[in-house]
Amino acid sequence: MTLQEEGLVPEESVVAQALRDAILERRLGPGSRLPEEQLAEIFASSRGRIRRVLLALARERIVVIQPSRGAFVASPDAVEAREVLAARRMIEVGVMERPCQPLTEEKRDLLQQVIEEEHRAHAAHDSVAMIRWSGRFHLELARGLGNTVIADIISELILRTSLIIAIYERQQATCCLKADHDLLLSAVNARTWPEAARLMSRHLLEIEQNLDFSAPAPPTMSLGLILRR
């Protein structure tokens, strides 16, 4: 589902995407308060437009709106976290097992470019870029092999996974391992779907195994961090 299908005008779409990016890149942490007045000032917009954006993000389950308190970045508990990760395995492994269509040459080239950007981020120890390009790989792979409904579901799950990682990650970063996406793309290009499914399952399980569900929630971050690029 696109933002325009949700009824947002272009100005609102820009704000929504900025908030999504900040959440995906963990610049805006779980539980962070999202006051309409401050967001309207930051984005030079109106409170009415900001309210529409927050409602749209709430439908994506990355924002929660609490009566009399306002909007906050979602902060999933351990039960919800495990359910989100299980859903990702079911859907993304399923895409590998029964793709709706083969990758086009254009999509293969795009995925290779994403992997190269991810490698550069690893070499630069740029954790924000690693998160961005890792999520982009999974989303573009779903778009290339699946359909728009599957891609929209995975897009939401990627954002929710980012929140989960922000809360429960162990001491070391849990970005996708450097070689995993290369191996996945090779299997997909060769159309060896059982191997692609095995690699995707292992890959997502490794991400989950790097999480500590007993970890306390991290402190919330300043809203002003969403303006950092």
PDB file of C-alpha atoms in Angstrom:
ATOM      1  CA  MET A   1       0.000   0.000   0.000  1.00  0.00           C
ATOM      2  CA  THR A   2       1.465   3.344  -1.017  1.00  0.00           C
ATOM      3  CA  LEU A   3       1.156   6.581   0.827  1.00  0.00           C
ATOM      4  CA  GLN A   4      -0.941   8.054  -1.941  1.00  0.00           C
ATOM      5  CA  GLU A   5      -3.392   5.157  -1.581  1.00  0.00           C
ATOM      6  CA  GLU A   6      -3.630   6.090   2.093  1.00  0.00           C
ATOM      7  CA  GLY A   7      -4.799   9.541   0.971  1.00  0.00           C
ATOM      8  CA  LEU A   8      -1.720  11.570   1.909  1.00  0.00           C
ATOM      9  CA  VAL A   9      -0.803  14.534  -0.244  1.00  0.00           C
ATOM     10  CA  PRO A  10       2.833  14.910  -1.418  1.00  0.00           C
ATOM     11  CA  GLU A  11       3.793  17.252   1.430  1.00  0.00           C
ATOM     12  CA  GLU A  12       2.525  14.696   3.940  1.00  0.00           C
ATOM     13  CA  SER A  13       4.269  11.865   2.116  1.00  0.00           C
ATOM     14  CA  VAL A  14       7.610  13.636   2.572  1.00  0.00           C
ATOM     15  CA  VAL A  15       7.058  13.913   6.327  1.00  0.00           C
ATOM     16  CA  ALA A  16       5.931  10.292   6.616  1.00  0.00           C
ATOM     17  CA  GLN A  17       8.976   9.051   4.711  1.00  0.00           C
ATOM     18  CA  ALA A  18      11.321  11.157   6.862  1.00  0.00           C
ATOM     19  CA  LEU A  19       9.857   9.584   9.979  1.00  0.00           C
ATOM     20  CA  ARG A  20      10.034   6.106   8.459  1.00  0.00           C
ATOM     21  CA  ASP A  21      13.690   6.618   7.549  1.00  0.00           C
ATOM     22  CA  ALA A  22      14.510   7.871  11.044  1.00  0.00           C
ATOM     23  CA  ILE A  23      12.861   4.794  12.577  1.00  0.00           C
ATOM     24  CA  LEU A  24      14.434   2.358  10.095  1.00  0.00           C
ATOM     25  CA  GLU A  25      17.894   3.845  10.673  1.00  0.00           C
ATOM     26  CA  ARG A  26      17.346   3.918  14.461  1.00  0.00           C
ATOM     27  CA  ARG A  27      17.844   7.667  14.707  1.00  0.00           C
ATOM     28  CA  LEU A  28      14.405   7.839  16.292  1.00  0.00           C
ATOM     29  CA  GLY A  29      14.124   5.200  18.988  1.00  0.00           C
ATOM     30  CA  PRO A  30      11.253   3.109  20.348  1.00  0.00           C
ATOM     31  CA  GLY A  31       8.992   5.025  22.703  1.00  0.00           C
ATOM     32  CA  SER A  32      10.061   8.425  21.368  1.00  0.00           C
ATOM     33  CA  ARG A  33       7.268  10.963  21.701  1.00  0.00           C
ATOM     34  CA  LEU A  34       6.030  12.558  18.475  1.00  0.00           C
ATOM     35  CA  PRO A  35       4.323  15.825  19.452  1.00  0.00           C
ATOM     36  CA  GLU A  36       2.294  17.323  16.633  1.00  0.00           C
ATOM     37  CA  GLU A  37       3.324  20.891  17.399  1.00  0.00           C
ATOM     38  CA  GLN A  38       7.053  20.145  17.342  1.00  0.00           C
ATOM     39  CA  LEU A  39       6.794  18.059  14.177  1.00  0.00           C
ATOM     40  CA  ALA A  40       4.803  20.815  12.488  1.00  0.00           C
ATOM     41  CA  GLU A  41       7.584  23.274  13.349  1.00  0.00           C
ATOM     42  CA  ILE A  42      10.381  20.944  12.192  1.00  0.00           C
ATOM     43  CA  PHE A  43       8.708  20.240   8.847  1.00  0.00           C
ATOM     44  CA  ALA A  44       7.174  23.695   8.366  1.00  0.00           C
ATOM     45  CA  SER A  45       3.757  22.075   8.134  1.00  0.00           C
ATOM     46  CA  SER A  46       0.415  22.270   9.930  1.00  0.00           C
ATOM     47  CA  ARG A  47      -0.722  20.185  12.875  1.00  0.00           C
ATOM     48  CA  GLY A  48      -3.587  18.857  10.772  1.00  0.00           C
ATOM     49  CA  ARG A  49      -1.195  17.478   8.170  1.00  0.00           C
ATOM     50  CA  ILE A  50       1.061  16.019  10.861  1.00  0.00           C
ATOM     51  CA  ARG A  51      -1.941  14.332  12.456  1.00  0.00           C
ATOM     52  CA  ARG A  52      -2.810  12.663   9.141  1.00  0.00           C
ATOM     53  CA  VAL A  53       0.792  11.430   8.803  1.00  0.00           C
ATOM     54  CA  LEU A  54       0.801   9.970  12.310  1.00  0.00           C
ATOM     55  CA  LEU A  55      -2.492   8.187  11.674  1.00  0.00           C
ATOM     56  CA  ALA A  56      -1.065   6.663   8.490  1.00  0.00           C
ATOM     57  CA  LEU A  57       2.057   5.466  10.349  1.00  0.00           C
ATOM     58  CA  ALA A  58      -0.134   4.066  13.127  1.00  0.00           C
ATOM     59  CA  ARG A  59      -1.867   1.911  10.501  1.00  0.00           C
ATOM     60  CA  GLU A  60       1.596   0.582   9.623  1.00  0.00           C
ATOM     61  CA  ARG A  61       2.091  -0.281  13.332  1.00  0.00           C
ATOM     62  CA  ILE A  62       5.298   1.728  13.699  1.00  0.00           C
ATOM     63  CA  VAL A  63       3.544   4.509  15.630  1.00  0.00           C
ATOM     64  CA  VAL A  64       1.029   4.180  18.458  1.00  0.00           C
ATOM     65  CA  ILE A  65      -1.477   6.887  19.345  1.00  0.00           C
ATOM     66  CA  GLN A  66      -2.554   6.989  22.986  1.00  0.00           C
ATOM     67  CA  PRO A  67      -5.695   8.922  23.996  1.00  0.00           C
ATOM     68  CA  SER A  68      -4.880  12.121  25.908  1.00  0.00           C
ATOM     69  CA  ARG A  69      -1.137  11.437  25.562  1.00  0.00           C
ATOM     70  CA  GLY A  70      -0.385  11.704  21.860  1.00  0.00           C
ATOM     71  CA  ALA A  71       1.731   9.717  19.416  1.00  0.00           C
ATOM     72  CA  PHE A  72       4.837   7.650  20.135  1.00  0.00           C
ATOM     73  CA  VAL A  73       7.182   5.445  18.150  1.00  0.00           C
ATOM     74  CA  ALA A  74       6.012   1.896  18.797  1.00  0.00           C
ATOM     75  CA  SER A  75       7.889  -0.159  21.389  1.00  0.00           C
ATOM     76  CA  PRO A  76       7.038  -3.847  20.843  1.00  0.00           C
ATOM     77  CA  ASP A  77       7.359  -6.250  23.773  1.00  0.00           C
ATOM     78  CA  ALA A  78       9.138  -9.602  23.510  1.00  0.00           C
ATOM     79  CA  VAL A  79       5.987 -11.497  22.522  1.00  0.00           C
ATOM     80  CA  GLU A  80       5.182  -9.115  19.684  1.00  0.00           C
ATOM     81  CA  ALA A  81       8.835  -9.074  18.639  1.00  0.00           C
ATOM     82  CA  ARG A  82       8.942 -12.844  18.270  1.00  0.00           C
ATOM     83  CA  GLU A  83       5.687 -12.790  16.304  1.00  0.00           C
ATOM     84  CA  VAL A  84       7.032 -10.162  13.888  1.00  0.00           C
ATOM     85  CA  LEU A  85      10.234 -12.129  13.318  1.00  0.00           C
ATOM     86  CA  ALA A  86       8.278 -15.352  12.809  1.00  0.00           C
ATOM     87  CA  ALA A  87       6.069 -13.584  10.259  1.00  0.00           C
ATOM     88  CA  ARG A  88       9.125 -12.392   8.361  1.00  0.00           C
ATOM     89  CA  ARG A  89      10.495 -15.922   8.165  1.00  0.00           C
ATOM     90  CA  MET A  90       7.194 -17.331   6.952  1.00  0.00           C
ATOM     91  CA  ILE A  91       6.747 -14.690   4.255  1.00  0.00           C
ATOM     92  CA  GLU A  92      10.305 -14.170   3.043  1.00  0.00           C
ATOM     93  CA  VAL A  93      11.175 -17.857   3.033  1.00  0.00           C
ATOM     94  CA  GLY A  94       7.865 -18.491   1.260  1.00  0.00           C
ATOM     95  CA  VAL A  95       8.816 -15.983  -1.439  1.00  0.00           C
ATOM     96  CA  MET A  96      12.055 -17.925  -1.991  1.00  0.00           C
ATOM     97  CA  GLU A  97      10.241 -21.259  -2.161  1.00  0.00           C
ATOM     98  CA  ARG A  98       7.523 -20.105  -4.565  1.00  0.00           C
ATOM     99  CA  PRO A  99       8.430 -16.863  -6.305  1.00  0.00           C
ATOM    100  CA  CYS A 100       5.648 -15.191  -8.226  1.00  0.00           C
ATOM    101  CA  GLN A 101       8.057 -14.253 -11.015  1.00  0.00           C
ATOM    102  CA  PRO A 102      11.784 -14.418 -11.843  1.00  0.00           C
ATOM    103  CA  LEU A 103      14.006 -11.396 -11.366  1.00  0.00           C
ATOM    104  CA  THR A 104      14.291  -9.106 -14.347  1.00  0.00           C
ATOM    105  CA  GLU A 105      17.733  -8.018 -15.493  1.00  0.00           C
ATOM    106  CA  GLU A 106      16.967  -4.517 -14.230  1.00  0.00           C
ATOM    107  CA  LYS A 107      16.066  -5.837 -10.781  1.00  0.00           C
ATOM    108  CA  ARG A 108      19.181  -8.039 -10.649  1.00  0.00           C
ATOM    109  CA  ASP A 109      21.328  -5.015 -11.409  1.00  0.00           C
ATOM    110  CA  LEU A 110      19.563  -2.972  -8.731  1.00  0.00           C
ATOM    111  CA  LEU A 111      20.051  -5.693  -6.096  1.00  0.00           C
ATOM    112  CA  GLN A 112      23.738  -5.942  -7.001  1.00  0.00           C
ATOM    113  CA  GLN A 113      24.083  -2.175  -6.584  1.00  0.00           C
ATOM    114  CA  VAL A 114      22.387  -2.397  -3.181  1.00  0.00           C
ATOM    115  CA  ILE A 115      24.824  -5.134  -2.094  1.00  0.00           C
ATOM    116  CA  GLU A 116      27.783  -3.004  -3.222  1.00  0.00           C
ATOM    117  CA  GLU A 117      26.474  -0.053  -1.213  1.00  0.00           C
ATOM    118  CA  GLU A 118      26.033  -2.349   1.772  1.00  0.00           C
ATOM    119  CA  HIS A 119      29.634  -3.549   1.457  1.00  0.00           C
ATOM    120  CA  ARG A 120      30.833   0.062   1.376  1.00  0.00           C
ATOM    121  CA  ALA A 121      28.831   0.779   4.519  1.00  0.00           C
ATOM    122  CA  HIS A 122      30.426  -2.205   6.272  1.00  0.00           C
ATOM    123  CA  ALA A 123      33.907  -1.076   5.203  1.00  0.00           C
ATOM    124  CA  ALA A 124      33.191   2.414   6.565  1.00  0.00           C
ATOM    125  CA  HIS A 125      31.664   0.985   9.796  1.00  0.00           C
ATOM    126  CA  ASP A 126      28.601   3.115   9.036  1.00  0.00           C
ATOM    127  CA  SER A 127      25.878   1.359  11.040  1.00  0.00           C
ATOM    128  CA  VAL A 128      23.119   3.702   9.842  1.00  0.00           C
ATOM    129  CA  ALA A 129      23.923   3.012   6.183  1.00  0.00           C
ATOM    130  CA  MET A 130      24.218  -0.715   6.901  1.00  0.00           C
ATOM    131  CA  ILE A 131      20.691  -0.749   8.306  1.00  0.00           C
ATOM    132  CA  ARG A 132      19.356   1.265   5.372  1.00  0.00           C
ATOM    133  CA  TRP A 133      20.915  -0.904   2.654  1.00  0.00           C
ATOM    134  CA  SER A 134      20.143  -4.180   4.412  1.00  0.00           C
ATOM    135  CA  GLY A 135      16.457  -3.283   4.604  1.00  0.00           C
ATOM    136  CA  ARG A 136      16.533  -2.099   0.996  1.00  0.00           C
ATOM    137  CA  PHE A 137      17.914  -5.458  -0.154  1.00  0.00           C
ATOM    138  CA  HIS A 138      15.124  -7.430   1.490  1.00  0.00           C
ATOM    139  CA  LEU A 139      12.454  -5.068   0.169  1.00  0.00           C
ATOM    140  CA  GLU A 140      13.735  -4.990  -3.421  1.00  0.00           C
ATOM    141  CA  LEU A 141      14.120  -8.778  -3.441  1.00  0.00           C
ATOM    142  CA  ALA A 142      10.493  -9.135  -2.363  1.00  0.00           C
ATOM    143  CA  ARG A 143       9.399  -6.631  -4.996  1.00  0.00           C
ATOM    144  CA  GLY A 144      11.341  -8.482  -7.670  1.00  0.00           C
ATOM    145  CA  LEU A 145      10.084 -11.983  -6.848  1.00  0.00           C
ATOM    146  CA  GLY A 146       6.720 -11.334  -5.267  1.00  0.00           C
ATOM    147  CA  ASN A 147       3.914  -8.889  -5.860  1.00  0.00           C
ATOM    148  CA  THR A 148       2.907  -5.497  -4.510  1.00  0.00           C
ATOM    149  CA  VAL A 149       0.877  -6.975  -1.632  1.00  0.00           C
ATOM    150  CA  ILE A 150       3.805  -9.109  -0.452  1.00  0.00           C
ATOM    151  CA  ALA A 151       6.217  -6.191  -0.833  1.00  0.00           C
ATOM    152  CA  ASP A 152       3.982  -3.902   1.230  1.00  0.00           C
ATOM    153  CA  ILE A 153       3.732  -6.478   4.018  1.00  0.00           C
ATOM    154  CA  ILE A 154       7.496  -6.995   4.065  1.00  0.00           C
ATOM    155  CA  SER A 155       8.088  -3.225   4.043  1.00  0.00           C
ATOM    156  CA  GLU A 156       6.026  -2.913   7.239  1.00  0.00           C
ATOM    157  CA  LEU A 157       7.785  -5.896   8.831  1.00  0.00           C
ATOM    158  CA  ILE A 158      11.218  -4.435   8.026  1.00  0.00           C
ATOM    159  CA  LEU A 159      10.322  -1.241   9.866  1.00  0.00           C
ATOM    160  CA  ARG A 160       8.953  -3.168  12.818  1.00  0.00           C
ATOM    161  CA  THR A 161      12.096  -5.342  12.862  1.00  0.00           C
ATOM    162  CA  SER A 162      14.224  -2.205  13.054  1.00  0.00           C
ATOM    163  CA  LEU A 163      12.339  -1.203  16.202  1.00  0.00           C
ATOM    164  CA  ILE A 164      12.840  -4.672  17.635  1.00  0.00           C
ATOM    165  CA  ILE A 165      16.575  -4.545  16.945  1.00  0.00           C
ATOM    166  CA  ALA A 166      16.795  -1.102  18.533  1.00  0.00           C
ATOM    167  CA  ILE A 167      15.304  -2.494  21.752  1.00  0.00           C
ATOM    168  CA  TYR A 168      16.743  -5.988  21.974  1.00  0.00           C
ATOM    169  CA  GLU A 169      20.036  -6.076  20.087  1.00  0.00           C
ATOM    170  CA  ARG A 170      23.041  -7.502  21.880  1.00  0.00           C
ATOM    171  CA  GLN A 171      26.253  -5.548  22.273  1.00  0.00           C
ATOM    172  CA  GLN A 172      27.314  -6.015  18.666  1.00  0.00           C
ATOM    173  CA  ALA A 173      25.320  -4.700  15.713  1.00  0.00           C
ATOM    174  CA  THR A 174      22.813  -7.092  14.179  1.00  0.00           C
ATOM    175  CA  CYS A 175      22.914  -5.856  10.605  1.00  0.00           C
ATOM    176  CA  CYS A 176      22.810  -8.573   7.984  1.00  0.00           C
ATOM    177  CA  LEU A 177      26.077 -10.465   7.676  1.00  0.00           C
ATOM    178  CA  LYS A 178      28.253  -9.271   4.823  1.00  0.00           C
ATOM    179  CA  ALA A 179      28.190 -12.446   2.734  1.00  0.00           C
ATOM    180  CA  ASP A 180      24.559 -13.434   3.270  1.00  0.00           C
ATOM    181  CA  HIS A 181      23.025 -11.200   0.626  1.00  0.00           C
ATOM    182  CA  ASP A 182      25.644 -12.191  -1.964  1.00  0.00           C
ATOM    183  CA  LEU A 183      24.807 -15.853  -1.402  1.00  0.00           C
ATOM    184  CA  LEU A 184      21.073 -15.176  -1.541  1.00  0.00           C
ATOM    185  CA  LEU A 185      21.304 -13.239  -4.797  1.00  0.00           C
ATOM    186  CA  SER A 186      23.465 -15.951  -6.373  1.00  0.00           C
ATOM    187  CA  ALA A 187      20.904 -18.624  -5.473  1.00  0.00           C
ATOM    188  CA  VAL A 188      18.028 -16.489  -6.763  1.00  0.00           C
ATOM    189  CA  ASN A 189      19.843 -15.716 -10.032  1.00  0.00           C
ATOM    190  CA  ALA A 190      20.491 -19.448 -10.494  1.00  0.00           C
ATOM    191  CA  ARG A 191      16.819 -20.154  -9.630  1.00  0.00           C
ATOM    192  CA  THR A 192      17.869 -22.765  -7.083  1.00  0.00           C
ATOM    193  CA  TRP A 193      14.823 -22.016  -4.953  1.00  0.00           C
ATOM    194  CA  PRO A 194      15.321 -24.680  -2.224  1.00  0.00           C
ATOM    195  CA  GLU A 195      18.814 -23.285  -1.586  1.00  0.00           C
ATOM    196  CA  ALA A 196      17.511 -19.709  -1.637  1.00  0.00           C
ATOM    197  CA  ALA A 197      14.852 -20.650   0.909  1.00  0.00           C
ATOM    198  CA  ARG A 198      17.432 -22.371   3.127  1.00  0.00           C
ATOM    199  CA  LEU A 199      19.726 -19.342   3.018  1.00  0.00           C
ATOM    200  CA  MET A 200      16.901 -16.918   3.799  1.00  0.00           C
ATOM    201  CA  SER A 201      15.715 -19.027   6.732  1.00  0.00           C
ATOM    202  CA  ARG A 202      19.235 -19.280   8.166  1.00  0.00           C
ATOM    203  CA  HIS A 203      19.830 -15.578   7.616  1.00  0.00           C
ATOM    204  CA  LEU A 204      16.689 -14.459   9.458  1.00  0.00           C
ATOM    205  CA  LEU A 205      17.238 -16.940  12.281  1.00  0.00           C
ATOM    206  CA  GLU A 206      20.753 -15.566  12.806  1.00  0.00           C
ATOM    207  CA  ILE A 207      19.320 -12.071  13.137  1.00  0.00           C
ATOM    208  CA  GLU A 208      16.866 -13.317  15.774  1.00  0.00           C
ATOM    209  CA  GLN A 209      19.585 -15.239  17.643  1.00  0.00           C
ATOM    210  CA  ASN A 210      21.541 -12.004  18.018  1.00  0.00           C
ATOM    211  CA  LEU A 211      18.699 -10.455  20.031  1.00  0.00           C
ATOM    212  CA  ASP A 212      18.366 -10.534  23.804  1.00  0.00           C
ATOM    213  CA  PHE A 213      14.690 -10.460  24.765  1.00  0.00           C
ATOM    214  CA  SER A 214      15.550  -9.886  28.421  1.00  0.00           C
ATOM    215  CA  ALA A 215      17.286  -6.595  27.646  1.00  0.00           C
ATOM    216  CA  PRO A 216      15.769  -3.427  29.152  1.00  0.00           C
ATOM    217  CA  ALA A 217      14.301  -0.845  26.788  1.00  0.00           C
ATOM    218  CA  PRO A 218      16.837   1.810  25.703  1.00  0.00           C
ATOM    219  CA  PRO A 219      16.293   5.476  26.557  1.00  0.00           C
ATOM    220  CA  THR A 220      14.256   7.431  24.043  1.00  0.00           C
ATOM    221  CA  MET A 221      16.029   9.745  21.626  1.00  0.00           C
ATOM    222  CA  SER A 222      15.533  13.397  20.871  1.00  0.00           C
ATOM    223  CA  LEU A 223      13.008  14.163  18.168  1.00  0.00           C
ATOM    224  CA  GLY A 224      15.515  16.545  16.592  1.00  0.00           C
ATOM    225  CA  LEU A 225      17.606  13.551  15.525  1.00  0.00           C
ATOM    226  CA  ILE A 226      15.205  12.894  12.651  1.00  0.00           C
ATOM    227  CA  LEU A 227      16.791  15.846  10.863  1.00  0.00           C
ATOM    228  CA  ARG A 228      20.231  14.219  10.850  1.00  0.00           C
ATOM    229  CA  ARG A 229      21.071  12.791   7.445  1.00  0.00           C
TER     230      ARG A 229
END
